[in-house]
Coordinates of C-alpha atoms and ligand atoms in Angstrom, one line a residue:
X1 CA 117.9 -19.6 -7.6
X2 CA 117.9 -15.5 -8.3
X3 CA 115.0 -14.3 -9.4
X4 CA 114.9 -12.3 -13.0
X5 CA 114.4 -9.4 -10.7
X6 CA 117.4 -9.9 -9.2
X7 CA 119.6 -10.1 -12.2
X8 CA 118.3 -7.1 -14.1
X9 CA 118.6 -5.3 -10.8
X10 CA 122.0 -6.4 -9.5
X11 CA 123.5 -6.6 -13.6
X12 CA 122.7 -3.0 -14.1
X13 CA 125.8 -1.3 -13.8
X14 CA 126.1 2.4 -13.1
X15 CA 129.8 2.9 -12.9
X16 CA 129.7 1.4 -16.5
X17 CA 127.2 3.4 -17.7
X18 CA 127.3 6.8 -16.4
X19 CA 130.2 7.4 -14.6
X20 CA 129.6 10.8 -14.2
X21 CA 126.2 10.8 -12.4
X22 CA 128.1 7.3 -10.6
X23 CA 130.9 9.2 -9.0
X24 CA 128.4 12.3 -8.0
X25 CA 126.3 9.6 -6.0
X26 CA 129.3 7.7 -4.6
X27 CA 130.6 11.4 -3.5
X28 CA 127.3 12.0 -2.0
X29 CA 127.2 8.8 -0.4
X30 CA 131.2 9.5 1.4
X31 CA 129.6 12.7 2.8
X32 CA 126.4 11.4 4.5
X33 CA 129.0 8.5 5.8
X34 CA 131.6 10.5 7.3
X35 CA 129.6 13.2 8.4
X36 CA 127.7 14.0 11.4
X37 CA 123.9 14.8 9.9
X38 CA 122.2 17.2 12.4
X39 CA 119.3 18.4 9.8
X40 CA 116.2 17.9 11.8
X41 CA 114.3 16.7 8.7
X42 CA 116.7 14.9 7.2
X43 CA 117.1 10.6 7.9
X44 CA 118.8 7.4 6.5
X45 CA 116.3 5.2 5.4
X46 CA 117.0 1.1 5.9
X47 CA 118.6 -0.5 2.4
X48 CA 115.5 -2.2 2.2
X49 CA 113.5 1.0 1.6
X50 CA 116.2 1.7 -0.9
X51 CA 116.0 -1.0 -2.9
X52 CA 112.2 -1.0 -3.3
X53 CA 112.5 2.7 -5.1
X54 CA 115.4 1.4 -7.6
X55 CA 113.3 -1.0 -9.4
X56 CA 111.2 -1.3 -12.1
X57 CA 108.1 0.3 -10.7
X58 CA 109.4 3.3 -11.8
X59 CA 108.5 2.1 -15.3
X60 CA 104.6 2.1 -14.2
X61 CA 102.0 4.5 -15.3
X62 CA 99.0 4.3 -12.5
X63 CA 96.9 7.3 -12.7
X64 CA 94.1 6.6 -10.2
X65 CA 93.6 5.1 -7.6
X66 CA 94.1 1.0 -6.6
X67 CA 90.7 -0.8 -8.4
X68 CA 89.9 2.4 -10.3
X69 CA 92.7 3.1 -12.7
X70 CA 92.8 5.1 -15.9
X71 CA 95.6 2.1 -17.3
X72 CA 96.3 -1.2 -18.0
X73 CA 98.8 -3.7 -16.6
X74 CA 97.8 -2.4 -12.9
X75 CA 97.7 -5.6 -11.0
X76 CA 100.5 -5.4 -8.9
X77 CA 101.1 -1.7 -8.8
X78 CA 97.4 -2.3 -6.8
X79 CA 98.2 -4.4 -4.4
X80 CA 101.6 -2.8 -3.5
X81 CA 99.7 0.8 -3.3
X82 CA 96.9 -1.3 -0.8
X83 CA 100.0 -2.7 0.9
X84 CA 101.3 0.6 1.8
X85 CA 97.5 2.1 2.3
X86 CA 96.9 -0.8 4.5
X87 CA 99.9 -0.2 6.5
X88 CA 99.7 3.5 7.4
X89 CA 96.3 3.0 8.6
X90 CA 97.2 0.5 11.1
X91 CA 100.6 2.4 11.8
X92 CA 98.2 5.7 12.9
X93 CA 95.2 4.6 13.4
X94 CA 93.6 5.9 10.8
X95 CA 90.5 5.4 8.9
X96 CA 91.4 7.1 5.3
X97 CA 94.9 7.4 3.8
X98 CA 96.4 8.6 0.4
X99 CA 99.9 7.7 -0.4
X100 CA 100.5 9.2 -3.4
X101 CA 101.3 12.7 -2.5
X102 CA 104.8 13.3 -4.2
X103 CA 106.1 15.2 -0.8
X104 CA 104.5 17.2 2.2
X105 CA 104.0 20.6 0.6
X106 CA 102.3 18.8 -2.5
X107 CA 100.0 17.1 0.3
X108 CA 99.3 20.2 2.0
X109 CA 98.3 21.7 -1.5
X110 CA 96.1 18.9 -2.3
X111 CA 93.9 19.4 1.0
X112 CA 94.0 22.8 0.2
X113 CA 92.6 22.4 -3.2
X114 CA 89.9 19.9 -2.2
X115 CA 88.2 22.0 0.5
X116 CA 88.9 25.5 0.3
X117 CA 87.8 28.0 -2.5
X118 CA 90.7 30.4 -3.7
X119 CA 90.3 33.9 -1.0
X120 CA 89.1 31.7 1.5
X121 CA 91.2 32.7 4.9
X122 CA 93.4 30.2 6.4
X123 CA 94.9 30.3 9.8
X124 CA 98.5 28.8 10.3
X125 CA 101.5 29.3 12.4
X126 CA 104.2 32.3 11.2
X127 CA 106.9 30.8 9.1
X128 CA 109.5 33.5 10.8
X129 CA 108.5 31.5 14.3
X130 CA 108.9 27.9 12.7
X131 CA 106.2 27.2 10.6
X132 CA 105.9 26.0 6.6
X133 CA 106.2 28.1 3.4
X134 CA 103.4 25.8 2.6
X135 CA 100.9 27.0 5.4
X136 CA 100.0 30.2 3.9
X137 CA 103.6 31.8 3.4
X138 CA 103.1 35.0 0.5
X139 CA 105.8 33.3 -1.7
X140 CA 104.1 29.9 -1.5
X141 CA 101.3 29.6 -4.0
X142 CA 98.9 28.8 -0.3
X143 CA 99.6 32.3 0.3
X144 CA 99.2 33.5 -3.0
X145 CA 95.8 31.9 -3.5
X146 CA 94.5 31.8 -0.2
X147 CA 94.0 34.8 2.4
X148 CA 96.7 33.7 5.1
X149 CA 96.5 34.7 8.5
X150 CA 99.3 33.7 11.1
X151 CA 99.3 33.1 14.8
X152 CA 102.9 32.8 16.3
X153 CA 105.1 32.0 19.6
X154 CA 105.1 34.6 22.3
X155 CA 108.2 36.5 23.1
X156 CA 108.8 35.6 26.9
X157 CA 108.5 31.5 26.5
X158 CA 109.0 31.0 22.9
X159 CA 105.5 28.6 23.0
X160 CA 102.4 29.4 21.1
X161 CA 99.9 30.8 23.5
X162 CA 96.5 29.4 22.5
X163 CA 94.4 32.0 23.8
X164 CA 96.4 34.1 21.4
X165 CA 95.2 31.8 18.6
X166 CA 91.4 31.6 20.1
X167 CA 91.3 35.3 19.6
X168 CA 93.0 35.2 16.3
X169 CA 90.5 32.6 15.1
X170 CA 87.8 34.6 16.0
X171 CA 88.9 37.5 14.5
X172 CA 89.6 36.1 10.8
X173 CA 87.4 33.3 11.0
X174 CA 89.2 31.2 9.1
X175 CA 87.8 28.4 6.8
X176 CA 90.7 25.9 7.9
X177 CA 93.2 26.2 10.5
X178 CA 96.4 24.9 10.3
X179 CA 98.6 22.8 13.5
X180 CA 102.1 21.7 12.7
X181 CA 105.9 23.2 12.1
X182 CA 109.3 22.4 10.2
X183 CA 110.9 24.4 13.4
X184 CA 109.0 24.6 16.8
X185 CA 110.5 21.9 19.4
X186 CA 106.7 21.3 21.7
X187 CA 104.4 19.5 21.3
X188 CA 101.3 20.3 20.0
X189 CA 97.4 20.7 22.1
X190 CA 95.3 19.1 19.1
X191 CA 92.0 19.3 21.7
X192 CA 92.1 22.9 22.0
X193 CA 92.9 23.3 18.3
X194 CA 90.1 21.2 17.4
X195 CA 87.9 23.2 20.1
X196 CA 89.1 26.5 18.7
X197 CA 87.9 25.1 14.9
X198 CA 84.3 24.1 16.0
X199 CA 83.6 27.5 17.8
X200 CA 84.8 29.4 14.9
X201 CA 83.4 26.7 12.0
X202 CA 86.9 25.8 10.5
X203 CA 88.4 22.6 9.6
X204 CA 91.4 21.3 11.3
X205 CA 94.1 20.4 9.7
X206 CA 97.2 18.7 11.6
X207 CA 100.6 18.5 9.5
X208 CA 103.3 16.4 11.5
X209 CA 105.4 15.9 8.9
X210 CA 108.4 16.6 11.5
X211 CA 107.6 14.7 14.5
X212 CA 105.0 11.9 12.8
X213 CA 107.1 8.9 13.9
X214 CA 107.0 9.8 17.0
X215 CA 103.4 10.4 17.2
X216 CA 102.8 6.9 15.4
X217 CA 104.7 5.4 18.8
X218 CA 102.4 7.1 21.0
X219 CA 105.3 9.0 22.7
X220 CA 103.8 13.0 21.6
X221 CA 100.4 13.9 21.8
X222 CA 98.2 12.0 18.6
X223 CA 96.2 14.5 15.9
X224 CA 94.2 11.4 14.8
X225 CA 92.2 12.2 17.8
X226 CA 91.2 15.6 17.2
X227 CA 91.9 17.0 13.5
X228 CA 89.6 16.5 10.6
X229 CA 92.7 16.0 8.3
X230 CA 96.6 14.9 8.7
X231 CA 99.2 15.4 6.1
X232 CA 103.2 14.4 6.8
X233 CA 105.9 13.8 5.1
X234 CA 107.5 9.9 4.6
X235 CA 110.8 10.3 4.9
X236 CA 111.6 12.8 8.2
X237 CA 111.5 11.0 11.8
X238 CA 109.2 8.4 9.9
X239 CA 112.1 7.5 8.0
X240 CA 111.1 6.3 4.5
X241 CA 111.9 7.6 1.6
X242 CA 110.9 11.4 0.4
X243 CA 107.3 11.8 -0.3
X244 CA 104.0 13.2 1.8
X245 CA 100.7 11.2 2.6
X246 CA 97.2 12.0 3.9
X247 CA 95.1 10.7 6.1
X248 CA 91.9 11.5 8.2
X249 CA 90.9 9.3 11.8
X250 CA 87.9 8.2 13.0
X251 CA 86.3 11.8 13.8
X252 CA 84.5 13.2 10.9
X253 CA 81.9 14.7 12.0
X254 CA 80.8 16.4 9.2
X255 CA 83.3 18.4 8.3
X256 CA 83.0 19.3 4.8
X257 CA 79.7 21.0 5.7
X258 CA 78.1 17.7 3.9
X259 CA 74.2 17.7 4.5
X260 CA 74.2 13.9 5.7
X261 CA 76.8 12.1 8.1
X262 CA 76.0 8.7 6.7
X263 CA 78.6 7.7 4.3
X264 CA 80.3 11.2 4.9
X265 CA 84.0 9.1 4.9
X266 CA 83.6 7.3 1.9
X267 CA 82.2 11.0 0.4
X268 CA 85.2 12.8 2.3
X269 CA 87.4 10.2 0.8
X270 CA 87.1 10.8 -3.0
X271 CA 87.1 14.6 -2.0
X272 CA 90.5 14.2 -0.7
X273 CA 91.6 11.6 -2.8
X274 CA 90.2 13.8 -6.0
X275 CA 92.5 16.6 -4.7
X276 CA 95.4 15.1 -5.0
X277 CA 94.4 13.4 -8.7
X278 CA 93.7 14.5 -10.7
X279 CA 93.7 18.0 -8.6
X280 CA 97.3 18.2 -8.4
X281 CA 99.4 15.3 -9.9
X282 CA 99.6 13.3 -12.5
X283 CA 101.0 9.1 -12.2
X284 CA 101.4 8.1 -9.0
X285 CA 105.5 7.2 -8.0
X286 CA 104.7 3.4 -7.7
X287 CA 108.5 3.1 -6.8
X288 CA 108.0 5.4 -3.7
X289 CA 104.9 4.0 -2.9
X290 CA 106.4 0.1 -2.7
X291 CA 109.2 2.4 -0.1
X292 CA 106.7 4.0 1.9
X293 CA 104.7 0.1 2.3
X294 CA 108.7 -1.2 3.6
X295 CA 109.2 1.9 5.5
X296 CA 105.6 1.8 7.4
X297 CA 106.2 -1.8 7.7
X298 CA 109.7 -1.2 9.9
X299 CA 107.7 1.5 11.7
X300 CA 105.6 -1.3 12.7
X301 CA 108.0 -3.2 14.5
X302 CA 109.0 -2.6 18.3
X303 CA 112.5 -1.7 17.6
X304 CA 111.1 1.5 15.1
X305 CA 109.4 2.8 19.4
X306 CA 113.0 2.2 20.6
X307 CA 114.7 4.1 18.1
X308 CA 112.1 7.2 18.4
X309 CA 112.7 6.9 22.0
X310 CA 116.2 7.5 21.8
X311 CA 115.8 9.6 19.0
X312 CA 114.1 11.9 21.8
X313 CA 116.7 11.3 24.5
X314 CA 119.5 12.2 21.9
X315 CA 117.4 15.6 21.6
X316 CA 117.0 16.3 25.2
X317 CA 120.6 15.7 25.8
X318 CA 122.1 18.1 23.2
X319 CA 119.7 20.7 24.2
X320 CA 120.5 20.7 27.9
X321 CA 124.3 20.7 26.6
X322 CA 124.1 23.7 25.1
X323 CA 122.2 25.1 27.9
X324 CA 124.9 24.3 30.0
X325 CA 127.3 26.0 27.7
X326 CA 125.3 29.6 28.0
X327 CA 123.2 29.0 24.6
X328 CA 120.2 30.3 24.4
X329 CA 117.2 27.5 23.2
X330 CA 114.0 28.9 21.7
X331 CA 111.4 28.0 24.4
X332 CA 113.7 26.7 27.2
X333 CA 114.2 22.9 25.5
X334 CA 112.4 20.3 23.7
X335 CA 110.2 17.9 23.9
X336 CA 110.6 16.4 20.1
X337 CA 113.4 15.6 18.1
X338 CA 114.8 19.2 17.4
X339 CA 115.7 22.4 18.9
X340 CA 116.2 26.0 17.7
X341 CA 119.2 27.7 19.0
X342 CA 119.0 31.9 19.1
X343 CA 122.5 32.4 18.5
X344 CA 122.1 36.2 19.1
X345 CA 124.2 36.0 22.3
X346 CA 126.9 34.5 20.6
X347 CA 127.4 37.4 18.3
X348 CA 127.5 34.7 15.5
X349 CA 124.9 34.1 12.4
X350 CA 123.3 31.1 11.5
X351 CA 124.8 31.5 7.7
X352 CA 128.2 31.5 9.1
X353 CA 127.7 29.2 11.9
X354 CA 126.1 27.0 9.3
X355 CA 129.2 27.4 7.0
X356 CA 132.0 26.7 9.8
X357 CA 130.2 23.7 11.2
X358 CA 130.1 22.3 7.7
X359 CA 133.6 22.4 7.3
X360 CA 133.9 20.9 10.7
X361 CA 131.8 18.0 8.6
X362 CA 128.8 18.8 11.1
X363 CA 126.0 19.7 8.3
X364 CA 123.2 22.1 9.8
X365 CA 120.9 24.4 8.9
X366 CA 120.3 28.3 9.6
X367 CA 117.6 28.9 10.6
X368 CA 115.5 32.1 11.6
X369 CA 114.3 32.6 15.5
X370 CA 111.0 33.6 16.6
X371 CA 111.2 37.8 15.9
X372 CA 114.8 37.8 14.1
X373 CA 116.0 41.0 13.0
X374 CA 118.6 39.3 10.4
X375 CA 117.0 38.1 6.7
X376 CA 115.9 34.4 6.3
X377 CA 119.5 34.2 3.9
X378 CA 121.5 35.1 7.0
X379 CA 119.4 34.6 9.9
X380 CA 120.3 34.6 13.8
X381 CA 119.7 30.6 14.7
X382 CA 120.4 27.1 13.9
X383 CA 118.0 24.4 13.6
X384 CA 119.0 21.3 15.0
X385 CA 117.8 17.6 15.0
X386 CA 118.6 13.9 16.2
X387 CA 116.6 11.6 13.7
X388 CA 119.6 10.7 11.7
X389 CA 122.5 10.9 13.9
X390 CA 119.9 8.2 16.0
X391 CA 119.6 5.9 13.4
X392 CA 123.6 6.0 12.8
X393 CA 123.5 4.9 16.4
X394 CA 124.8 7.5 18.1
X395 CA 123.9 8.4 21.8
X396 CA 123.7 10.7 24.6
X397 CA 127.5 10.0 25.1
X398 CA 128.3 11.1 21.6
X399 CA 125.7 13.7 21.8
X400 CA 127.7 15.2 24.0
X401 CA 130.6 14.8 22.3
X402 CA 128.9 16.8 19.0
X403 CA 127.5 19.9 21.2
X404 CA 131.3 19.9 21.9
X405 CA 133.1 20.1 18.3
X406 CA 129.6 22.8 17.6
X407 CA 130.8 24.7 20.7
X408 CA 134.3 24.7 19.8
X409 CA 133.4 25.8 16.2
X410 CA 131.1 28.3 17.0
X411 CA 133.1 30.4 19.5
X412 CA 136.1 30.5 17.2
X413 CA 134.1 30.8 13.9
X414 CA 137.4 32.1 12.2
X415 CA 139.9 29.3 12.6
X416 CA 139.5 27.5 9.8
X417 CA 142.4 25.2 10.9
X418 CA 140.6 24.0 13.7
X419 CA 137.5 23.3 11.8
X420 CA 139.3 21.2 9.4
X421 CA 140.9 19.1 12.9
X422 CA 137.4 18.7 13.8
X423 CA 136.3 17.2 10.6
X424 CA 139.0 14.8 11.0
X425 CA 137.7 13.7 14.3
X426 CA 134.6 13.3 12.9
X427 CA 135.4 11.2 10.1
X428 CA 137.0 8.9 12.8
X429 CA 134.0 9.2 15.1
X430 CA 131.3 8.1 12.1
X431 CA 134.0 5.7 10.8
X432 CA 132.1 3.4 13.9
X433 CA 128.7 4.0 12.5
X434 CA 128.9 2.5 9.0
X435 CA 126.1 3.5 6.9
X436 CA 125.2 1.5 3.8
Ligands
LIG501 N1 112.3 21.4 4.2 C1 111.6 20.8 5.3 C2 112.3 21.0 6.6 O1 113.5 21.1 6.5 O2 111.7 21.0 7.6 C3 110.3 21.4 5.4 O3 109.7 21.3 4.2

């Protein structure tokens, strides 16, 4: 028998409705089908993760926290918040977590909030080399509010030398310092970081909001080891559904400067949890929440390693592609899910690159390159990424296959005819990778 659920769910009719905003999503839903999604934060989260945000939890006011609410009628918003609490901290390790942050920047401002004091310095990696806006950036309120300094890649390998951060830690002396990227394609040495942050009195703060899935399988270096504090986003190579969460591992250590270690989790706890309400949002997104509980429940399973496996195989193989085909990688390669390609050589920009690979229905995104000389609107690279071509199914042979149409697009950026051929081809192609 269906449960009431079930019929107020499935009886709701859109098309009915609204068909306005009905046709926009079905549009929406023919692109991200027939296309080939190469955004390297971008995913396509299980139906089950879907469903759970189109129900009625959406209906829930929850301020607070599970057992400590400011309303009524909590119950079961409780438990599914614990569910999905209880879940992330077995997924990493961890020994704190907050899943109410509405997305990653929001988490990153909520740490912020709860242990820095505005004109405090902050040390985080350059946004023109692949960092955040939210890591100190001038137009982003961190920067605005904070003192941001930067440390960055260096010009000959495209990594981030760490004795170039030691010295930049020294110098500023910064109250936290930042680890983590939207656009760098290495992995990250948390131990030095972390060794860096006790010789200069800083907390560590580790956002993996790009390659968290993968560090949740063990297969890149893990932050909970070494950083005070770890923020991500939900729904990039962790695949759930758009938000950001917070958590902190087993080495605490004192890090808010408390006087006392004993009880300094459950103390660091409310800190944290009192940053992000009532420091920066209001109700909770139960709905989201009762998504990220399915989505760290599938990243539970075996399969989730095998799919961030391949997810990093796809990578390797586009980027040794392109290689081959005389483009030019930032740092050589990757060793995550995404690569930046300097297009400089090319004589191409990432705008227009960007532009004539989506009407080749290949969807991209420009990106600047460590020390570009073009504006972050045109930009001389492309960022690339395999966590949602992966979860279409596609592999290194189709991989291939992509770095071809991009190659034939990019080195005859003006034949428009062409472009539209290739879109055809890959409407066929993802026409054997049905999505939803
Ligand atoms: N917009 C995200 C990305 O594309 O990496 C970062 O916030």
């Amino acid at each position: 028998m269906k449960s009431e659920l079930h019929y107020i769910y499935r009886s709701f009719n859109l098309k009915k409705m609204d068909h306005k905003v009905f046709n926009l999503i079905d549009e929406e839903l023919q692109r991200q089908r027939f296309g080939i999604e190469l955004i390297a934060s971008e995913n396509f989260t299980s139906q089950a993760v879907l469903d759970a945000m189109g129900t009625c939890l959406t209906n829930k006011y929850a301020e607070g926290y599970p057992g400590r609410r400011y309303y009524g009628g909590c119950e079961i918003v409780d438990q599914i918040e614990q569910l999905a609490i209880d879940r992330l901290k077995e997924l990493f390790g961890a020994e704190y977590a907050n899943v109410q942050p509405h997305s990653g920047a929001q988490a990153n401002a909520a740490v912020f909030l709860a242990v820095l004091k505005p004109g405090d310095n902050i040390l985080g990696f350059d946004l023109s080399h692949g960092g955040h806006l939210s890591h100190g950036s001038t137009v982003n309120y961190s920067g605005k509010v904070y003192k941001p300094h930067f440390y960055g890649v260096s010009r000959e390998t495209g990594v981030i030398d760490m004795d170039v951060v030691e010295k930049k830690a020294h110098e500023v002396k910064p109250k936290l310092i930042i680890c983590g990227a939207s656009a760098y394609a290495r992995d990250w040495d948390y131990a030095r970081f972390r060794s860096i942050a006790n010789d200069v009195g800083a907390l560590l703060l580790a956002d993996i909001a790009h390659p968290a899935g993968l560090i949740a399988t063990g297969l890149l270096n893990d932050p909970m080891q070494h950083c005070h504090i770890v923020t991500s986003t939900t729904h990039k190579t962790l695949r759930g559904p758009r938000g950001g969460l917070i958590m902190m591992g087993k080495n605490f250590e004192n890090p808010f400067g408390l006087k006392t270690k004993k009880g300094s989790l459950r103390k660091m706890s409310g800190i944290l949890n009192s940053g992000v309400f009532p420091g920066m949002q209001g109700g909770p997104l139960e709905h989201v929440i009762a998504a990220k509980a399915v989505a760290f429940g599938e990243a539970l399973q075996p399969a989730y390693k095998e799919y961030c496996k391949q997810v990093m195989k796809n990578a390797q193989t586009m980027a040794e592609v392109l290689v081959e085909r005389g483009y030019n990688i930032v740092s050589g390669g990757t060793s995550n899910h995404l690569m930046l390609i300097d297009l400089r050589n090319k004589g191409v920009s990432g705008r227009d690159a960007e532009n004539a690979l989506g009407r080749a229905g290949i969807t991209v995104n420009k990106n600047m390159v460590p020390f570009d000389d073009k504006s972050p609107m045109i930009t001389s690279g492309l960022r690339i990424g395999t966590p949602a071509i992966t979860t279409r199914g596609l592999d290194e042979k189709a991989c291939q296959k992509i770095v071809g149409y991009m190659d034939d697009v990019i080195m005859d950026i003006g034949n428009e005819k062409r472009q539209q051929a290739i879109h055809e081809e890959v409407k066929g192609m993802m026409k054997n990778f049905p999505l939803y």
